[in-house]
């Protein structure tokens, strides 16, 4: 053993030191029949509801939309109602109902092209964490060889959020742009160093995936697939965690990786839901399964449980975001989960989004929530902060006046401000478990 094999073996030992045999369940042999019998022969969009005779609901979820005709205002209706969606044709160049140009990633991120990308092959990407939470990184050329030849039950998975750290990898940021449907990310008001990780470059070998989860801090997510196929299962927010995890259905000697979840645990959950459908535990239970194809973007509203399995080798990009339409839920989570960031965020909201600032204050007042860092700001500090924010605002106004023709000048909208501020996540006038 040498070269990529030796390096990937070390990465596997660091990621799961207690697992002696990564091929113990022979998933690489069982997987083809699973694909043929359980995936390929089924309708692409299915709903399992044990209380209905038909497994195809009248209202299909997720809704299937096309960026060639979908306006932002039309999408916002689905976002407000927390309806999952599949949006087609974004990387092909459509956005907001018009053609604005294909993403460079549409071609550059094909695996055969990545294999010839000398500027990236020697760069290291995160493919796991050790028991102490430290990142495990490997060179891209090693990982691509592993992707092609591994027989692991649940392979390692490039899930890298720091690809803007250097001049080589930050090229990836220019290879895609955030779809306009998700561009208004309120976490962009705080610094990149202060906000939690929110965007990831993904390379997933066949059989890899992410276990069932909800996205952090009440955020929503989007995921654009460039190559391959991903299998998704979604559970509405009202389905209890204990049910979607299926903990009581996992055998002692059984793993609970994504592939085990889709092949073993999820079928058991559905069988138990059917047999106990009249019980309180499975009251209103349902789940939605579908396959995401290359060129499709998945929108996952906040609070929806989801798991993902790579049916083939995949390349994708995903981001979490907070918009004015999911702000209330995100604020409730962030004020207690990220206390210092929440205070900084609230201060910026007061200047940039006064209405959301008032909503946050009202939510705090309604349940008597006291922000940890608020008491530390004296009147003098508050005046100084507001003076600095006003100075920044005026500088940006001046820059806006300079950039715009005289006949177009006026009070800039929030969207105009976003064009000049670098606080938003993609200053490139720029890719979602």
CSV table of C-alpha atoms in Angstrom, one decimal:
chain,number,residue,atom,x,y,z
A,1,UNK,CA,0.0,0.0,0.0
A,2,UNK,CA,1.3,3.4,-0.9
A,3,UNK,CA,0.4,6.9,-2.2
A,4,UNK,CA,-3.3,7.7,-2.1
A,5,UNK,CA,-4.2,4.3,-0.5
A,6,UNK,CA,-1.9,4.9,2.5
A,7,UNK,CA,-3.1,8.5,3.0
A,8,UNK,CA,-6.8,7.5,2.8
A,9,UNK,CA,-6.3,4.6,5.2
A,10,UNK,CA,-4.8,7.0,7.7
A,11,UNK,CA,-7.8,9.4,7.2
A,12,UNK,CA,-10.2,6.5,7.8
A,13,UNK,CA,-8.4,5.5,11.1
A,14,UNK,CA,-8.6,9.1,12.3
A,15,UNK,CA,-12.2,9.5,11.4
A,16,UNK,CA,-13.5,6.2,13.0
A,17,UNK,CA,-10.7,4.6,15.0
A,18,UNK,CA,-13.1,2.0,16.5
A,19,UNK,CA,-14.1,0.6,13.1
A,20,UNK,CA,-11.7,-2.2,12.1
A,21,UNK,CA,-13.4,-3.2,8.9
A,22,UNK,CA,-14.9,-0.5,6.7
A,23,UNK,CA,-16.3,-3.2,4.4
A,24,UNK,CA,-17.8,-5.5,7.0
A,25,UNK,CA,-21.4,-5.2,5.7
A,26,UNK,CA,-20.5,-5.7,2.0
A,27,UNK,CA,-22.5,-2.7,1.0
A,28,UNK,CA,-20.6,-2.3,-2.2
A,29,UNK,CA,-22.1,-5.7,-3.3
A,30,UNK,CA,-25.6,-5.2,-1.9
A,31,UNK,CA,-26.0,-1.6,-3.2
A,32,UNK,CA,-26.6,-2.4,-6.9
A,33,UNK,CA,-29.7,-4.5,-6.1
A,34,UNK,CA,-31.0,-1.9,-3.7
A,35,UNK,CA,-30.7,0.7,-6.5
A,36,UNK,CA,-32.5,-1.6,-8.9
A,37,UNK,CA,-35.3,-2.8,-6.7
A,38,UNK,CA,-35.9,0.0,-4.3
A,39,UNK,CA,-35.0,3.1,-6.2
A,40,UNK,CA,-35.1,2.7,-10.0
A,41,UNK,CA,-38.4,0.8,-10.1
A,42,UNK,CA,-40.2,3.3,-7.9
A,43,UNK,CA,-41.8,6.7,-8.9
A,44,UNK,CA,-39.2,9.5,-8.4
A,45,UNK,CA,-41.4,11.4,-5.9
A,46,UNK,CA,-43.3,9.4,-3.3
A,47,UNK,CA,-45.0,10.1,0.0
A,48,UNK,CA,-45.3,7.5,2.7
A,49,UNK,CA,-48.4,8.1,4.9
A,50,UNK,CA,-49.6,5.0,6.8
A,51,UNK,CA,-53.0,6.6,7.3
A,52,UNK,CA,-53.7,6.8,3.5
A,53,UNK,CA,-54.4,3.9,1.2
A,54,UNK,CA,-52.4,5.5,-1.7
A,55,UNK,CA,-48.8,6.5,-1.2
A,56,UNK,CA,-49.1,9.3,-3.8
A,57,UNK,CA,-50.6,12.3,-2.1
A,58,UNK,CA,-52.7,14.7,-4.1
A,59,UNK,CA,-50.2,17.5,-3.4
A,60,UNK,CA,-46.7,16.4,-4.4
A,61,UNK,CA,-43.8,17.4,-2.2
A,62,UNK,CA,-41.3,18.7,-2.9
A,63,UNK,CA,-42.8,21.0,-5.5
A,64,UNK,CA,-40.9,20.9,-8.8
A,65,UNK,CA,-40.1,24.4,-10.2
A,66,UNK,CA,-38.1,25.7,-13.1
A,67,UNK,CA,-35.7,28.7,-12.7
A,68,UNK,CA,-36.4,29.6,-16.3
A,69,UNK,CA,-39.9,30.7,-15.4
A,70,UNK,CA,-39.8,31.0,-11.6
A,71,UNK,CA,-39.6,34.6,-10.2
A,72,UNK,CA,-38.3,35.4,-6.8
A,73,UNK,CA,-41.7,36.6,-5.6
A,74,UNK,CA,-43.2,33.2,-6.6
A,75,UNK,CA,-40.5,31.3,-4.8
A,76,UNK,CA,-41.0,33.4,-1.7
A,77,UNK,CA,-44.5,32.1,-1.4
A,78,UNK,CA,-43.2,28.6,-1.0
A,79,UNK,CA,-40.5,29.8,1.4
A,80,UNK,CA,-43.0,31.6,3.7
A,81,UNK,CA,-45.1,28.4,3.8
A,82,UNK,CA,-42.1,26.2,4.5
A,83,UNK,CA,-42.7,24.0,1.4
A,84,UNK,CA,-39.7,22.0,0.1
A,85,UNK,CA,-38.9,22.5,-3.5
A,86,UNK,CA,-36.8,21.2,-6.4
A,87,UNK,CA,-35.7,24.0,-8.7
A,88,UNK,CA,-34.3,23.0,-12.1
A,89,UNK,CA,-31.9,24.7,-14.5
A,90,UNK,CA,-30.0,27.0,-12.1
A,91,UNK,CA,-26.4,25.9,-12.9
A,92,UNK,CA,-27.5,25.9,-16.6
A,93,UNK,CA,-27.8,29.7,-16.2
A,94,UNK,CA,-31.4,30.4,-15.4
A,95,UNK,CA,-32.4,32.4,-12.4
A,96,UNK,CA,-35.5,34.5,-11.4
A,97,UNK,CA,-37.2,33.7,-14.7
A,98,UNK,CA,-34.5,34.7,-17.0
A,99,UNK,CA,-31.2,33.5,-18.5
A,100,UNK,CA,-28.1,35.1,-16.9
A,101,UNK,CA,-25.3,32.7,-17.9
A,102,UNK,CA,-24.3,29.2,-16.9
A,103,UNK,CA,-22.1,28.6,-13.9
A,104,UNK,CA,-18.5,27.8,-14.7
A,105,UNK,CA,-18.9,24.9,-12.2
A,106,UNK,CA,-21.4,23.3,-14.7
A,107,UNK,CA,-18.3,22.2,-16.6
A,108,UNK,CA,-15.3,22.7,-14.3
A,109,UNK,CA,-16.7,20.5,-11.5
A,110,UNK,CA,-17.3,17.4,-13.5
A,111,UNK,CA,-15.1,14.7,-12.0
A,112,UNK,CA,-13.2,14.1,-15.2
A,113,UNK,CA,-12.4,17.8,-15.3
A,114,UNK,CA,-11.4,18.0,-11.6
A,115,UNK,CA,-9.0,15.1,-12.3
A,116,UNK,CA,-7.2,17.4,-14.8
A,117,UNK,CA,-7.3,20.6,-12.6
A,118,UNK,CA,-3.7,20.9,-11.6
A,119,UNK,CA,-4.4,24.0,-9.5
A,120,UNK,CA,-6.8,22.0,-7.2
A,121,UNK,CA,-5.4,18.5,-7.2
A,122,UNK,CA,-2.7,19.2,-4.6
A,123,UNK,CA,-5.0,21.3,-2.4
A,124,UNK,CA,-6.3,19.6,0.8
A,125,UNK,CA,-10.0,19.3,1.5
A,126,UNK,CA,-11.8,18.2,4.7
A,127,UNK,CA,-13.3,14.7,4.5
A,128,UNK,CA,-14.0,14.1,8.2
A,129,UNK,CA,-13.2,14.9,11.9
A,130,UNK,CA,-11.3,13.0,14.5
A,131,UNK,CA,-12.6,12.2,18.0
A,132,UNK,CA,-11.4,15.6,19.2
A,133,UNK,CA,-13.3,17.5,16.5
A,134,UNK,CA,-10.2,18.3,14.5
A,135,UNK,CA,-10.5,18.4,10.7
A,136,UNK,CA,-9.1,15.5,8.7
A,137,UNK,CA,-7.9,16.8,5.3
A,138,UNK,CA,-6.6,15.0,2.3
A,139,UNK,CA,-5.3,16.1,-1.1
A,140,UNK,CA,-8.0,16.2,-3.8
A,141,UNK,CA,-6.0,13.9,-6.1
A,142,UNK,CA,-5.9,11.3,-3.3
A,143,UNK,CA,-9.6,11.6,-2.6
A,144,UNK,CA,-10.6,11.3,-6.3
A,145,UNK,CA,-8.6,8.1,-6.5
A,146,UNK,CA,-10.4,6.8,-3.4
A,147,UNK,CA,-13.7,7.8,-4.8
A,148,UNK,CA,-13.2,5.7,-7.8
A,149,UNK,CA,-11.7,2.6,-6.2
A,150,UNK,CA,-13.0,2.3,-2.6
A,151,UNK,CA,-15.3,-0.5,-1.4
A,152,UNK,CA,-16.2,1.0,1.9
A,153,UNK,CA,-19.7,0.5,3.3
A,154,UNK,CA,-20.0,4.2,4.0
A,155,UNK,CA,-17.1,6.1,2.3
A,156,UNK,CA,-15.5,9.3,3.5
A,157,UNK,CA,-17.1,12.4,2.1
A,158,UNK,CA,-15.5,15.8,1.1
A,159,UNK,CA,-17.6,18.3,3.0
A,160,UNK,CA,-15.4,21.4,3.0
A,161,UNK,CA,-16.5,24.8,4.3
A,162,UNK,CA,-13.1,26.5,4.1
A,163,UNK,CA,-12.6,26.5,0.4
A,164,UNK,CA,-12.2,30.3,0.5
A,165,UNK,CA,-9.1,30.1,2.7
A,166,UNK,CA,-6.5,30.4,-0.1
A,167,UNK,CA,-6.0,31.8,-3.6
A,168,UNK,CA,-6.2,28.3,-5.1
A,169,UNK,CA,-9.4,27.1,-3.6
A,170,UNK,CA,-11.2,30.4,-3.5
A,171,UNK,CA,-11.5,30.0,-7.3
A,172,UNK,CA,-14.4,27.7,-6.4
A,173,UNK,CA,-16.3,30.7,-5.2
A,174,UNK,CA,-16.2,32.2,-8.7
A,175,UNK,CA,-17.4,29.0,-10.2
A,176,UNK,CA,-20.9,29.4,-9.0
A,177,UNK,CA,-23.3,32.1,-7.8
A,178,UNK,CA,-25.8,32.1,-5.0
A,179,UNK,CA,-29.3,31.8,-6.7
A,180,UNK,CA,-31.3,35.0,-6.3
A,181,UNK,CA,-34.0,33.1,-4.4
A,182,UNK,CA,-31.5,32.7,-1.5
A,183,UNK,CA,-29.4,35.8,-1.9
A,184,UNK,CA,-30.9,37.7,1.0
A,185,UNK,CA,-28.9,36.1,3.8
A,186,UNK,CA,-29.2,38.1,7.0
A,187,UNK,CA,-26.3,36.3,8.6
A,188,UNK,CA,-24.2,38.2,6.1
A,189,UNK,CA,-24.6,41.3,8.4
A,190,UNK,CA,-22.0,39.8,10.8
A,191,UNK,CA,-18.4,39.1,9.8
A,192,UNK,CA,-17.3,35.9,8.1
A,193,UNK,CA,-15.2,35.0,11.1
A,194,UNK,CA,-18.1,35.4,13.5
A,195,UNK,CA,-20.9,33.6,11.7
A,196,UNK,CA,-21.1,29.8,11.8
A,197,UNK,CA,-20.0,27.7,8.8
A,198,UNK,CA,-22.6,28.1,6.1
A,199,UNK,CA,-21.3,26.9,2.7
A,200,UNK,CA,-19.8,23.6,1.7
A,201,UNK,CA,-18.1,22.2,-1.4
A,202,UNK,CA,-19.1,18.5,-1.6
A,203,UNK,CA,-17.6,15.4,-3.3
A,204,UNK,CA,-19.5,12.3,-2.4
A,205,UNK,CA,-18.5,8.8,-3.5
A,206,UNK,CA,-21.3,6.3,-4.2
A,207,UNK,CA,-22.8,5.1,-0.9
A,208,UNK,CA,-21.7,8.1,1.1
A,209,UNK,CA,-24.2,10.5,2.6
A,210,UNK,CA,-25.4,12.5,5.6
A,211,UNK,CA,-27.5,11.0,8.4
A,212,UNK,CA,-30.9,12.4,9.3
A,213,UNK,CA,-30.7,15.9,10.8
A,214,UNK,CA,-32.2,19.4,10.8
A,215,UNK,CA,-30.1,22.4,9.8
A,216,UNK,CA,-28.6,24.4,12.7
A,217,UNK,CA,-30.0,27.6,14.3
A,218,UNK,CA,-33.3,27.3,12.5
A,219,UNK,CA,-31.7,28.1,9.1
A,220,UNK,CA,-33.0,26.9,5.7
A,221,UNK,CA,-30.7,25.3,3.1
A,222,UNK,CA,-30.2,24.9,-0.6
A,223,UNK,CA,-28.2,22.2,-2.3
A,224,UNK,CA,-27.2,22.3,-6.0
A,225,UNK,CA,-26.1,19.1,-7.6
A,226,UNK,CA,-23.5,19.4,-10.5
A,227,UNK,CA,-22.9,15.7,-11.1
A,228,UNK,CA,-24.5,12.4,-10.1
A,229,UNK,CA,-27.7,11.5,-8.2
A,230,UNK,CA,-28.7,11.9,-4.5
A,231,UNK,CA,-31.5,10.2,-2.7
A,232,UNK,CA,-33.4,12.3,-0.2
A,233,UNK,CA,-35.9,11.6,2.5
A,234,UNK,CA,-37.7,14.5,4.2
A,235,UNK,CA,-39.8,14.5,7.4
A,236,UNK,CA,-42.1,17.5,8.3
A,237,UNK,CA,-41.1,19.4,11.4
A,238,UNK,CA,-44.0,17.9,13.5
A,239,UNK,CA,-42.5,14.4,13.2
A,240,UNK,CA,-40.7,13.7,16.5
A,241,UNK,CA,-36.9,13.3,16.6
A,242,UNK,CA,-37.2,9.9,18.3
A,243,UNK,CA,-39.3,8.7,15.3
A,244,UNK,CA,-37.1,10.0,12.5
A,245,UNK,CA,-33.9,8.7,14.2
A,246,UNK,CA,-35.4,5.3,14.7
A,247,UNK,CA,-33.1,4.6,17.6
A,248,UNK,CA,-35.2,1.8,19.0
A,249,UNK,CA,-35.0,0.1,15.6
A,250,UNK,CA,-31.2,0.0,15.3
A,251,UNK,CA,-29.7,-3.3,16.2
A,252,UNK,CA,-26.8,-3.6,18.6
A,253,UNK,CA,-24.3,-4.7,15.9
A,254,UNK,CA,-25.6,-2.3,13.3
A,255,UNK,CA,-24.1,0.9,12.0
A,256,UNK,CA,-26.3,4.0,11.6
A,257,UNK,CA,-24.5,5.7,8.7
A,258,UNK,CA,-26.6,7.2,5.8
A,259,UNK,CA,-26.4,4.0,3.8
A,260,UNK,CA,-27.6,1.9,6.7
A,261,UNK,CA,-30.4,4.4,7.4
A,262,UNK,CA,-31.8,4.2,3.8
A,263,UNK,CA,-31.3,0.5,3.3
A,264,UNK,CA,-32.3,-0.8,6.8
A,265,UNK,CA,-33.5,1.7,9.3
A,266,UNK,CA,-35.9,3.8,7.2
A,267,UNK,CA,-37.8,0.7,5.9
A,268,UNK,CA,-38.2,-0.4,9.6
A,269,UNK,CA,-39.5,3.0,10.6
A,270,UNK,CA,-42.1,2.8,7.8
A,271,UNK,CA,-43.1,-0.7,8.8
A,272,UNK,CA,-43.6,0.3,12.4
A,273,UNK,CA,-45.5,3.4,11.4
A,274,UNK,CA,-47.9,1.3,9.4
A,275,UNK,CA,-48.4,-1.3,12.1
A,276,UNK,CA,-48.8,1.4,14.8
A,277,UNK,CA,-50.5,4.1,12.7
A,278,UNK,CA,-53.3,4.5,15.3
A,279,UNK,CA,-50.8,5.2,18.1
A,280,UNK,CA,-49.9,8.7,19.3
A,281,UNK,CA,-46.3,8.1,18.4
A,282,UNK,CA,-47.1,7.9,14.7
A,283,UNK,CA,-50.0,10.3,14.6
A,284,UNK,CA,-49.7,12.4,11.4
A,285,UNK,CA,-46.6,10.6,10.4
A,286,UNK,CA,-45.4,11.0,6.8
A,287,UNK,CA,-42.2,11.2,4.9
A,288,UNK,CA,-41.2,12.1,1.4
A,289,UNK,CA,-38.6,10.4,-0.8
A,290,UNK,CA,-37.1,11.5,-4.1
A,291,UNK,CA,-34.0,11.4,-6.2
A,292,UNK,CA,-32.2,14.7,-7.0
A,293,UNK,CA,-30.6,14.7,-10.5
A,294,UNK,CA,-27.7,16.8,-11.8
A,295,UNK,CA,-28.7,20.4,-12.5
A,296,UNK,CA,-31.4,20.4,-9.8
A,297,UNK,CA,-31.3,22.6,-6.6
A,298,UNK,CA,-33.1,21.4,-3.5
A,299,UNK,CA,-34.7,23.9,-1.1
A,300,UNK,CA,-35.1,22.6,2.5
A,301,UNK,CA,-37.1,24.9,4.8
A,302,UNK,CA,-36.0,25.3,8.4
A,303,UNK,CA,-37.2,22.6,10.7
A,304,UNK,CA,-37.5,19.8,8.1
A,305,UNK,CA,-35.7,16.6,9.0
A,306,UNK,CA,-33.7,15.2,6.1
A,307,UNK,CA,-31.1,12.6,5.2
A,308,UNK,CA,-29.2,12.2,1.9
A,309,UNK,CA,-27.5,9.2,0.2
A,310,UNK,CA,-25.3,9.5,-2.8
A,311,UNK,CA,-26.5,7.0,-5.4
A,312,UNK,CA,-23.5,7.7,-7.6
A,313,UNK,CA,-20.3,9.8,-7.4
A,314,UNK,CA,-21.5,13.3,-6.8
A,315,UNK,CA,-20.2,16.9,-6.8
A,316,UNK,CA,-22.4,19.6,-5.3
A,317,UNK,CA,-22.5,22.8,-3.3
A,318,UNK,CA,-24.8,23.7,-0.4
A,319,UNK,CA,-25.4,26.7,1.8
A,320,UNK,CA,-27.5,27.5,4.9
A,321,UNK,CA,-29.2,30.9,5.1
A,322,UNK,CA,-31.5,33.1,7.1
A,323,UNK,CA,-33.9,35.4,5.2
A,324,UNK,CA,-36.6,37.8,6.4
A,325,UNK,CA,-39.1,35.0,5.8
A,326,UNK,CA,-37.5,32.6,8.3
A,327,UNK,CA,-36.0,35.2,10.5
A,328,UNK,CA,-38.3,34.7,13.6
A,329,UNK,CA,-37.3,31.0,14.0
A,330,UNK,CA,-33.6,31.7,13.4
A,331,UNK,CA,-33.6,34.5,15.9
A,332,UNK,CA,-35.1,32.3,18.6
A,333,UNK,CA,-32.4,29.7,18.1
A,334,UNK,CA,-29.5,32.1,17.6
A,335,UNK,CA,-30.1,34.4,20.6
A,336,UNK,CA,-29.4,31.4,22.9
A,337,UNK,CA,-27.2,29.3,20.7
A,338,UNK,CA,-24.7,31.9,19.5
A,339,UNK,CA,-25.0,34.6,22.2
A,340,UNK,CA,-22.2,36.9,21.2
A,341,UNK,CA,-23.0,36.7,17.5
A,342,UNK,CA,-26.7,37.4,18.2
A,343,UNK,CA,-25.8,40.6,20.0
A,344,UNK,CA,-23.6,41.8,17.2
A,345,UNK,CA,-26.3,40.8,14.7
A,346,UNK,CA,-29.0,42.7,16.6
A,347,UNK,CA,-26.9,45.8,16.5
A,348,UNK,CA,-26.5,45.6,12.7
A,349,UNK,CA,-30.2,44.8,12.3
A,350,UNK,CA,-31.1,48.0,14.1
A,351,UNK,CA,-29.4,50.0,11.3
A,352,UNK,CA,-30.0,47.8,8.3
A,353,UNK,CA,-33.3,46.2,8.9
A,354,UNK,CA,-35.2,48.2,11.6
A,355,UNK,CA,-38.4,46.2,11.2
A,356,UNK,CA,-36.6,42.9,11.9
A,357,UNK,CA,-34.8,44.6,14.8
A,358,UNK,CA,-38.2,45.5,16.3
A,359,UNK,CA,-39.4,42.0,15.8
A,360,UNK,CA,-36.4,40.6,17.6
A,361,UNK,CA,-36.9,43.0,20.5
A,362,UNK,CA,-40.6,42.1,20.6
A,363,UNK,CA,-39.8,38.3,20.8
A,364,UNK,CA,-37.3,39.0,23.6
A,365,UNK,CA,-39.8,41.0,25.5
A,366,UNK,CA,-42.6,38.5,25.0
A,367,UNK,CA,-40.8,35.7,26.9
A,368,UNK,CA,-38.5,37.9,29.0
A,369,UNK,CA,-35.3,36.9,27.3
A,370,UNK,CA,-32.3,38.9,28.4
A,371,UNK,CA,-29.3,38.9,26.0
A,372,UNK,CA,-26.1,38.1,27.7
A,373,UNK,CA,-23.9,40.8,26.1
A,374,UNK,CA,-26.5,43.6,26.0
A,375,UNK,CA,-25.9,44.7,29.6
A,376,UNK,CA,-22.1,45.2,28.8
A,377,UNK,CA,-22.8,48.0,26.4
A,378,UNK,CA,-22.8,51.4,28.2
A,379,UNK,CA,-24.7,54.4,26.9
A,380,UNK,CA,-21.4,55.9,25.7
A,381,UNK,CA,-20.5,52.7,23.9
A,382,UNK,CA,-23.9,52.5,22.3
A,383,UNK,CA,-23.5,56.1,21.0
A,384,UNK,CA,-20.1,55.4,19.7
A,385,UNK,CA,-21.3,52.2,17.9
A,386,UNK,CA,-24.2,54.1,16.3
A,387,UNK,CA,-21.8,56.9,15.2
A,388,UNK,CA,-19.6,54.4,13.5
A,389,UNK,CA,-22.5,52.6,11.8
A,390,UNK,CA,-23.7,56.0,10.5
A,391,UNK,CA,-20.3,56.7,9.2
A,392,UNK,CA,-20.2,53.4,7.4
A,393,UNK,CA,-23.7,54.0,6.0
A,394,UNK,CA,-22.8,57.5,4.7
A,395,UNK,CA,-19.6,56.1,3.1
A,396,UNK,CA,-21.7,53.4,1.3
A,397,UNK,CA,-24.2,56.0,0.2
A,398,UNK,CA,-21.4,58.1,-1.3
A,399,UNK,CA,-20.0,55.1,-3.1
A,400,UNK,CA,-23.5,54.3,-4.4
A,401,UNK,CA,-24.0,57.9,-5.6
A,402,UNK,CA,-20.6,57.7,-7.4
A,403,UNK,CA,-21.4,54.4,-9.1
A,404,UNK,CA,-24.9,55.3,-10.3
A,405,UNK,CA,-25.8,57.7,-13.0
A,406,UNK,CA,-27.3,61.0,-11.7
A,407,UNK,CA,-30.8,60.2,-13.1
A,408,UNK,CA,-30.8,56.9,-11.2
A,409,UNK,CA,-29.8,58.3,-7.8
A,410,UNK,CA,-32.1,58.2,-4.9
A,411,UNK,CA,-32.5,56.4,-1.6
A,412,UNK,CA,-30.8,53.0,-2.2
A,413,UNK,CA,-32.9,49.9,-1.5
A,414,UNK,CA,-31.6,47.1,0.7
A,415,UNK,CA,-30.8,45.2,-2.4
A,416,UNK,CA,-28.8,48.2,-3.7
A,417,UNK,CA,-26.8,48.2,-0.4
A,418,UNK,CA,-26.1,44.6,-0.8
A,419,UNK,CA,-24.3,45.3,-4.1
A,420,UNK,CA,-21.7,47.4,-2.4
A,421,UNK,CA,-21.3,45.7,0.9
A,422,UNK,CA,-18.8,42.9,1.3
A,423,UNK,CA,-20.6,41.5,4.3
A,424,UNK,CA,-22.8,39.3,2.2
A,425,UNK,CA,-21.5,35.8,1.6
A,426,UNK,CA,-20.8,36.0,-2.0
A,427,UNK,CA,-19.3,39.3,-3.3
A,428,UNK,CA,-18.9,37.5,-6.5
A,429,UNK,CA,-21.9,38.7,-8.6
A,430,UNK,CA,-21.6,34.9,-8.1
A,431,UNK,CA,-23.7,26.9,-5.2
A,432,UNK,CA,-27.5,23.6,-0.2
A,433,UNK,CA,-27.3,18.1,3.6
